[in-house]
Amino acid sequence: MRVDLLAGATYNPAVMPSPVPTILVFDSGLGGLTVFSEVLKVRPDARYVYAADDAGFPYGRLSEVVLAERVVAVMERLVELHDPDLVVVACNTASTIVLPHLRERFSIPFVGTVPAIKPAAQMTRTGYVTVLATPGTVARDYTRDLIETYAAGCKVNLVGSRRLAGIAEAEMAGEPVPDAEVLAELQPCFIEDEGGRTDVVALACTHYPLLLPRFQALAPWPVTWIDPAPAIARRVTQLIGQPVPGHEADENETVAVFTSGAGISPALRGALQDKGLPVVAVEDMPLVYG
């Protein structure tokens, strides 16, 4: 059975218990802010918890078993504390590995994140598509299944960057790296030969849209960049409905929670406030694994 990570395999949408839902957006770090921003646009009335498991970042260094145990344990604490009506797992790596475990453990709906290979194949004119992801996402069978299913007629270039997620985190913390370092990670995305050249790049890590202005400025030629966040936001409204008229969330109804907080600087606090997250908290959950 092919699992739709956005919608879930078995979850049947039901009427949510509260007209003003609590939405938890979860990631290993700050990449999920790109998803949070889009979800906030479609449900500005909701209460939000943005949870960054920075004690576990980056998830790509963990084995699948350790990652599944880690995310389930963190989610148990978050669900107990915040009682969300819906959870968005704004992380490709966690979505492809952990969503089945989360759906088995909890009764609330989970919306996942998958590489935008289908829309990339639909949008390309040259047939040259790049999927820019983490090494873990590039290696997943799920990613290759998506290519076989939706992009079999395209030349798909899988690029697994080991540095871009960390570069995006540094950017948010007010410590941007030089253009040359970003370009070194970006260059493998662009292929040109006698048959054509890359015209679509799917950003298959939620961290990467944080760097999109720099990508656009450094790209050797213009391409279409695909950010999955708007599609995730649409899926959220499909599951929990449209905004409640007359209700607008106030600052006390949004909070950013970190499992370590070691990298929380004044610059990062300012960036979080600009994103709509003025309250920052730490729920200490050290990463322990053998």
Short mmCIF file of C-alpha atoms in Angstrom, two decimals:
data_model
loop_
_atom_site.label_atom_id
_atom_site.label_comp_id
_atom_site.label_asym_id
_atom_site.label_seq_id
_atom_site.Cartn_x
_atom_site.Cartn_y
_atom_site.Cartn_z
CA MET A 1 0.00 0.00 0.00
CA ARG A 2 1.37 3.40 -0.94
CA VAL A 3 1.14 5.78 2.01
CA ASP A 4 0.23 9.40 1.41
CA LEU A 5 2.35 11.15 4.01
CA LEU A 6 0.39 14.37 3.66
CA ALA A 7 -3.00 12.82 4.22
CA GLY A 8 -2.26 9.61 6.08
CA ALA A 9 -3.21 6.09 5.09
CA THR A 10 -6.06 5.43 7.46
CA TYR A 11 -7.12 8.71 9.04
CA ASN A 12 -10.64 9.80 8.17
CA PRO A 13 -11.22 13.52 8.77
CA ALA A 14 -13.75 14.24 11.48
CA VAL A 15 -15.17 17.36 13.06
CA MET A 16 -12.53 18.81 15.32
CA PRO A 17 -13.46 19.15 18.99
CA SER A 18 -12.61 22.86 19.19
CA PRO A 19 -13.68 25.59 16.73
CA VAL A 20 -10.33 27.28 17.38
CA PRO A 21 -7.76 24.49 17.03
CA THR A 22 -4.33 24.15 18.55
CA ILE A 23 -1.83 23.31 15.81
CA LEU A 24 1.58 21.88 16.61
CA VAL A 25 4.26 22.33 13.94
CA PHE A 26 7.22 20.05 14.57
CA ASP A 27 10.75 19.89 13.11
CA SER A 28 14.27 19.00 14.14
CA GLY A 29 15.20 22.66 13.97
CA LEU A 30 14.15 25.88 12.30
CA GLY A 31 13.23 24.61 8.84
CA GLY A 32 9.63 24.03 9.85
CA LEU A 33 9.23 27.79 10.19
CA THR A 34 8.70 27.84 6.42
CA VAL A 35 5.72 25.55 6.92
CA PHE A 36 4.51 27.38 10.02
CA SER A 37 4.38 30.66 8.07
CA GLU A 38 2.14 29.15 5.40
CA VAL A 39 -0.16 27.42 7.88
CA LEU A 40 -0.45 30.67 9.85
CA LYS A 41 -1.69 32.40 6.69
CA VAL A 42 -4.58 29.96 6.22
CA ARG A 43 -5.50 29.63 9.92
CA PRO A 44 -4.55 32.95 11.56
CA ASP A 45 -7.11 32.24 14.27
CA ALA A 46 -5.47 29.06 15.57
CA ARG A 47 -3.32 28.59 18.63
CA TYR A 48 0.19 27.55 17.60
CA VAL A 49 3.05 25.64 19.12
CA TYR A 50 6.21 25.54 17.03
CA ALA A 51 8.42 22.75 18.38
CA ALA A 52 12.08 22.43 17.38
CA ASP A 53 13.87 19.31 18.56
CA ASP A 54 17.20 21.09 18.46
CA ALA A 55 18.68 18.59 20.93
CA GLY A 56 18.33 15.99 18.18
CA PHE A 57 19.38 18.16 15.22
CA PRO A 58 20.31 17.08 12.62
CA TYR A 59 18.12 13.99 12.29
CA GLY A 60 20.17 12.67 9.39
CA ARG A 61 22.91 11.49 11.77
CA LEU A 62 20.51 9.16 13.63
CA SER A 63 19.65 5.62 12.66
CA GLU A 64 16.04 4.96 11.69
CA VAL A 65 15.40 3.07 14.94
CA VAL A 66 16.88 5.81 17.12
CA LEU A 67 15.07 8.52 15.17
CA ALA A 68 11.70 6.79 15.53
CA GLU A 69 12.19 6.35 19.27
CA ARG A 70 13.34 9.95 19.65
CA VAL A 71 10.48 11.57 17.77
CA VAL A 72 7.81 9.45 19.46
CA ALA A 73 9.25 10.29 22.89
CA VAL A 74 9.41 14.03 22.15
CA MET A 75 5.91 13.96 20.68
CA GLU A 76 4.52 12.25 23.77
CA ARG A 77 5.81 15.12 25.91
CA LEU A 78 4.54 17.79 23.51
CA VAL A 79 1.08 16.25 23.17
CA GLU A 80 0.79 15.92 26.94
CA LEU A 81 1.78 19.55 27.47
CA HIS A 82 -0.10 21.26 24.64
CA ASP A 83 -2.97 18.94 23.65
CA PRO A 84 -2.88 19.79 19.92
CA ASP A 85 -5.81 19.11 17.60
CA LEU A 86 -3.45 18.49 14.68
CA VAL A 87 0.29 18.02 14.22
CA VAL A 88 2.31 19.02 11.18
CA VAL A 89 5.58 17.10 10.91
CA ALA A 90 7.50 19.71 8.95
CA CYS A 91 10.50 17.48 8.27
CA ASN A 92 11.02 15.17 5.30
CA THR A 93 13.33 12.80 7.19
CA ALA A 94 10.97 12.38 10.13
CA SER A 95 7.93 12.09 7.86
CA THR A 96 9.32 9.25 5.78
CA ILE A 97 10.41 7.25 8.83
CA VAL A 98 8.30 8.15 11.85
CA LEU A 99 4.78 9.02 10.67
CA PRO A 100 3.51 5.42 10.80
CA HIS A 101 4.72 5.16 14.41
CA LEU A 102 3.07 8.46 15.35
CA ARG A 103 -0.24 7.53 13.78
CA GLU A 104 -0.21 4.22 15.61
CA ARG A 105 0.59 5.88 18.94
CA PHE A 106 -1.76 8.92 18.79
CA SER A 107 -5.35 9.41 17.68
CA ILE A 108 -4.88 13.01 16.47
CA PRO A 109 -4.23 13.65 12.76
CA PHE A 110 -0.67 14.11 11.50
CA VAL A 111 0.25 15.92 8.30
CA GLY A 112 3.64 15.02 6.89
CA THR A 113 6.09 16.44 4.38
CA VAL A 114 7.24 14.69 1.21
CA PRO A 115 9.53 15.69 -1.67
CA ALA A 116 7.50 17.66 -4.24
CA ILE A 117 8.42 15.34 -7.09
CA LYS A 118 4.94 15.09 -8.63
CA PRO A 119 4.47 18.88 -9.05
CA ALA A 120 8.07 19.20 -10.25
CA ALA A 121 7.41 16.67 -13.00
CA GLN A 122 4.23 18.52 -13.94
CA MET A 123 5.93 21.91 -14.10
CA THR A 124 9.14 21.11 -16.00
CA ARG A 125 9.36 22.04 -19.65
CA THR A 126 12.79 20.58 -20.34
CA GLY A 127 12.33 17.35 -18.38
CA TYR A 128 15.39 18.14 -16.25
CA VAL A 129 14.34 18.18 -12.59
CA THR A 130 16.50 18.43 -9.48
CA VAL A 131 15.42 17.31 -6.02
CA LEU A 132 17.53 19.17 -3.46
CA ALA A 133 17.31 17.34 -0.16
CA THR A 134 19.34 15.97 2.73
CA PRO A 135 21.45 12.85 2.16
CA GLY A 136 18.94 10.85 4.19
CA THR A 137 15.97 11.86 2.05
CA VAL A 138 17.92 11.19 -1.14
CA ALA A 139 18.70 7.66 0.07
CA ARG A 140 15.12 6.77 1.04
CA ASP A 141 13.28 4.17 -1.02
CA TYR A 142 10.20 6.37 -0.62
CA THR A 143 11.87 9.16 -2.62
CA ARG A 144 12.80 6.77 -5.42
CA ASP A 145 9.28 5.33 -5.43
CA LEU A 146 7.92 8.85 -5.94
CA ILE A 147 10.25 9.33 -8.90
CA GLU A 148 9.21 6.03 -10.48
CA THR A 149 5.54 6.83 -9.97
CA TYR A 150 5.37 10.49 -10.96
CA ALA A 151 8.57 11.42 -12.82
CA ALA A 152 9.56 8.35 -14.82
CA GLY A 153 9.72 10.45 -17.99
CA CYS A 154 12.04 13.05 -16.48
CA LYS A 155 15.76 13.22 -15.88
CA VAL A 156 15.71 13.53 -12.09
CA ASN A 157 18.89 14.72 -10.41
CA LEU A 158 18.99 13.85 -6.70
CA VAL A 159 21.25 16.17 -4.71
CA GLY A 160 21.86 15.44 -1.04
CA SER A 161 23.42 18.44 0.70
CA ARG A 162 25.13 17.84 4.01
CA ARG A 163 25.51 21.52 4.85
CA LEU A 164 22.48 23.52 3.73
CA ALA A 165 20.29 22.77 6.74
CA GLY A 166 23.02 24.00 9.07
CA ILE A 167 23.63 27.01 6.85
CA ALA A 168 19.92 27.87 7.09
CA GLU A 169 20.06 27.56 10.88
CA ALA A 170 23.05 29.92 10.95
CA GLU A 171 21.19 32.37 8.70
CA MET A 172 18.25 32.48 11.12
CA ALA A 173 20.62 32.97 14.05
CA GLY A 174 22.12 36.03 12.38
CA GLU A 175 25.34 34.32 11.30
CA PRO A 176 25.07 33.93 7.51
CA VAL A 177 27.85 32.03 5.72
CA PRO A 178 29.63 33.42 2.64
CA ASP A 179 28.01 33.12 -0.78
CA ALA A 180 30.79 30.82 -1.99
CA GLU A 181 29.83 28.18 0.59
CA VAL A 182 26.17 28.31 -0.37
CA LEU A 183 27.01 28.16 -4.07
CA ALA A 184 29.19 25.08 -3.54
CA GLU A 185 26.14 23.25 -2.19
CA LEU A 186 23.89 24.63 -4.92
CA GLN A 187 25.99 24.00 -8.02
CA PRO A 188 25.24 20.25 -8.32
CA CYS A 189 21.55 21.14 -8.80
CA PHE A 190 22.23 22.67 -12.21
CA ILE A 191 22.80 20.31 -15.12
CA GLU A 192 23.15 21.34 -18.75
CA ASP A 193 23.92 19.10 -21.70
CA GLU A 194 22.93 18.67 -25.34
CA GLY A 195 19.47 17.52 -24.31
CA GLY A 196 18.55 20.51 -22.17
CA ARG A 197 19.11 21.93 -18.73
CA THR A 198 17.56 22.00 -15.29
CA ASP A 199 14.48 24.19 -15.11
CA VAL A 200 12.81 23.01 -11.86
CA VAL A 201 14.34 22.49 -8.41
CA ALA A 202 12.19 20.89 -5.70
CA LEU A 203 13.28 21.93 -2.22
CA ALA A 204 12.90 18.65 -0.33
CA CYS A 205 14.00 19.93 3.06
CA THR A 206 11.93 22.49 4.94
CA HIS A 207 15.11 24.35 5.92
CA TYR A 208 15.96 25.21 2.33
CA PRO A 209 13.23 27.79 1.59
CA LEU A 210 14.79 29.87 4.37
CA LEU A 211 17.67 30.36 1.92
CA LEU A 212 15.55 30.85 -1.18
CA PRO A 213 16.48 34.52 -1.78
CA ARG A 214 20.14 33.52 -1.76
CA PHE A 215 19.48 30.55 -4.03
CA GLN A 216 17.74 32.81 -6.53
CA ALA A 217 20.58 35.30 -6.46
CA LEU A 218 23.33 32.67 -6.83
CA ALA A 219 21.70 30.35 -9.37
CA PRO A 220 23.58 30.18 -12.70
CA TRP A 221 20.26 30.56 -14.55
CA PRO A 222 16.62 31.09 -13.54
CA VAL A 223 14.64 28.01 -12.50
CA THR A 224 11.31 27.30 -10.84
CA TRP A 225 11.81 26.59 -7.15
CA ILE A 226 9.15 24.41 -5.49
CA ASP A 227 8.45 24.88 -1.80
CA PRO A 228 6.07 22.23 -0.36
CA ALA A 229 4.80 24.51 2.43
CA PRO A 230 1.73 25.95 0.61
CA ALA A 231 0.50 22.43 -0.22
CA ILE A 232 0.90 21.40 3.41
CA ALA A 233 -1.10 24.43 4.51
CA ARG A 234 -3.90 23.51 2.12
CA ARG A 235 -3.96 20.01 3.56
CA VAL A 236 -4.30 21.44 7.07
CA THR A 237 -7.41 23.39 6.10
CA GLN A 238 -8.85 20.28 4.43
CA LEU A 239 -8.57 18.47 7.75
CA ILE A 240 -9.64 21.17 10.21
CA GLY A 241 -11.58 23.62 8.10
CA GLN A 242 -11.42 27.34 7.45
CA PRO A 243 -10.74 30.14 9.97
CA VAL A 244 -13.30 30.94 12.62
CA PRO A 245 -14.89 34.33 11.81
CA GLY A 246 -14.23 37.02 14.36
CA HIS A 247 -11.36 35.25 16.10
CA GLU A 248 -7.72 36.27 15.82
CA ALA A 249 -4.99 34.58 17.84
CA ASP A 250 -3.06 36.87 20.16
CA GLU A 251 0.61 36.68 21.10
CA ASN A 252 -0.16 34.49 24.10
CA GLU A 253 -1.51 31.80 21.78
CA THR A 254 1.76 31.21 19.90
CA VAL A 255 4.92 29.76 21.40
CA ALA A 256 8.19 28.32 20.12
CA VAL A 257 9.45 25.35 22.14
CA PHE A 258 13.01 24.00 21.94
CA THR A 259 14.29 20.73 23.42
CA SER A 260 17.73 22.19 24.12
CA GLY A 261 17.74 25.93 23.53
CA ALA A 262 21.53 26.02 23.33
CA GLY A 263 21.49 28.12 20.16
CA ILE A 264 18.85 30.63 21.19
CA SER A 265 20.50 34.01 20.67
CA PRO A 266 19.05 37.53 20.70
CA ALA A 267 19.17 37.49 16.89
CA LEU A 268 17.22 34.23 16.77
CA ARG A 269 14.64 35.53 19.24
CA GLY A 270 14.16 38.53 16.99
CA ALA A 271 13.79 36.32 13.93
CA LEU A 272 11.22 34.16 15.71
CA GLN A 273 9.27 37.23 16.73
CA ASP A 274 9.28 38.41 13.12
CA LYS A 275 7.84 35.02 12.13
CA GLY A 276 5.00 35.41 14.64
CA LEU A 277 6.53 33.53 17.58
CA PRO A 278 7.28 36.08 20.30
CA VAL A 279 7.25 33.57 23.18
CA VAL A 280 10.18 31.14 23.43
CA ALA A 281 10.35 28.24 25.88
CA VAL A 282 12.68 25.31 26.52
CA GLU A 283 11.38 21.84 27.34
CA ASP A 284 14.67 20.17 28.16
CA MET A 285 14.92 16.76 26.47
CA PRO A 286 18.57 15.75 25.93
CA LEU A 287 19.29 13.26 23.18
CA VAL A 288 20.46 10.00 24.72
CA TYR A 289 21.27 7.01 22.55
CA GLY A 290 23.73 4.21 22.54
#
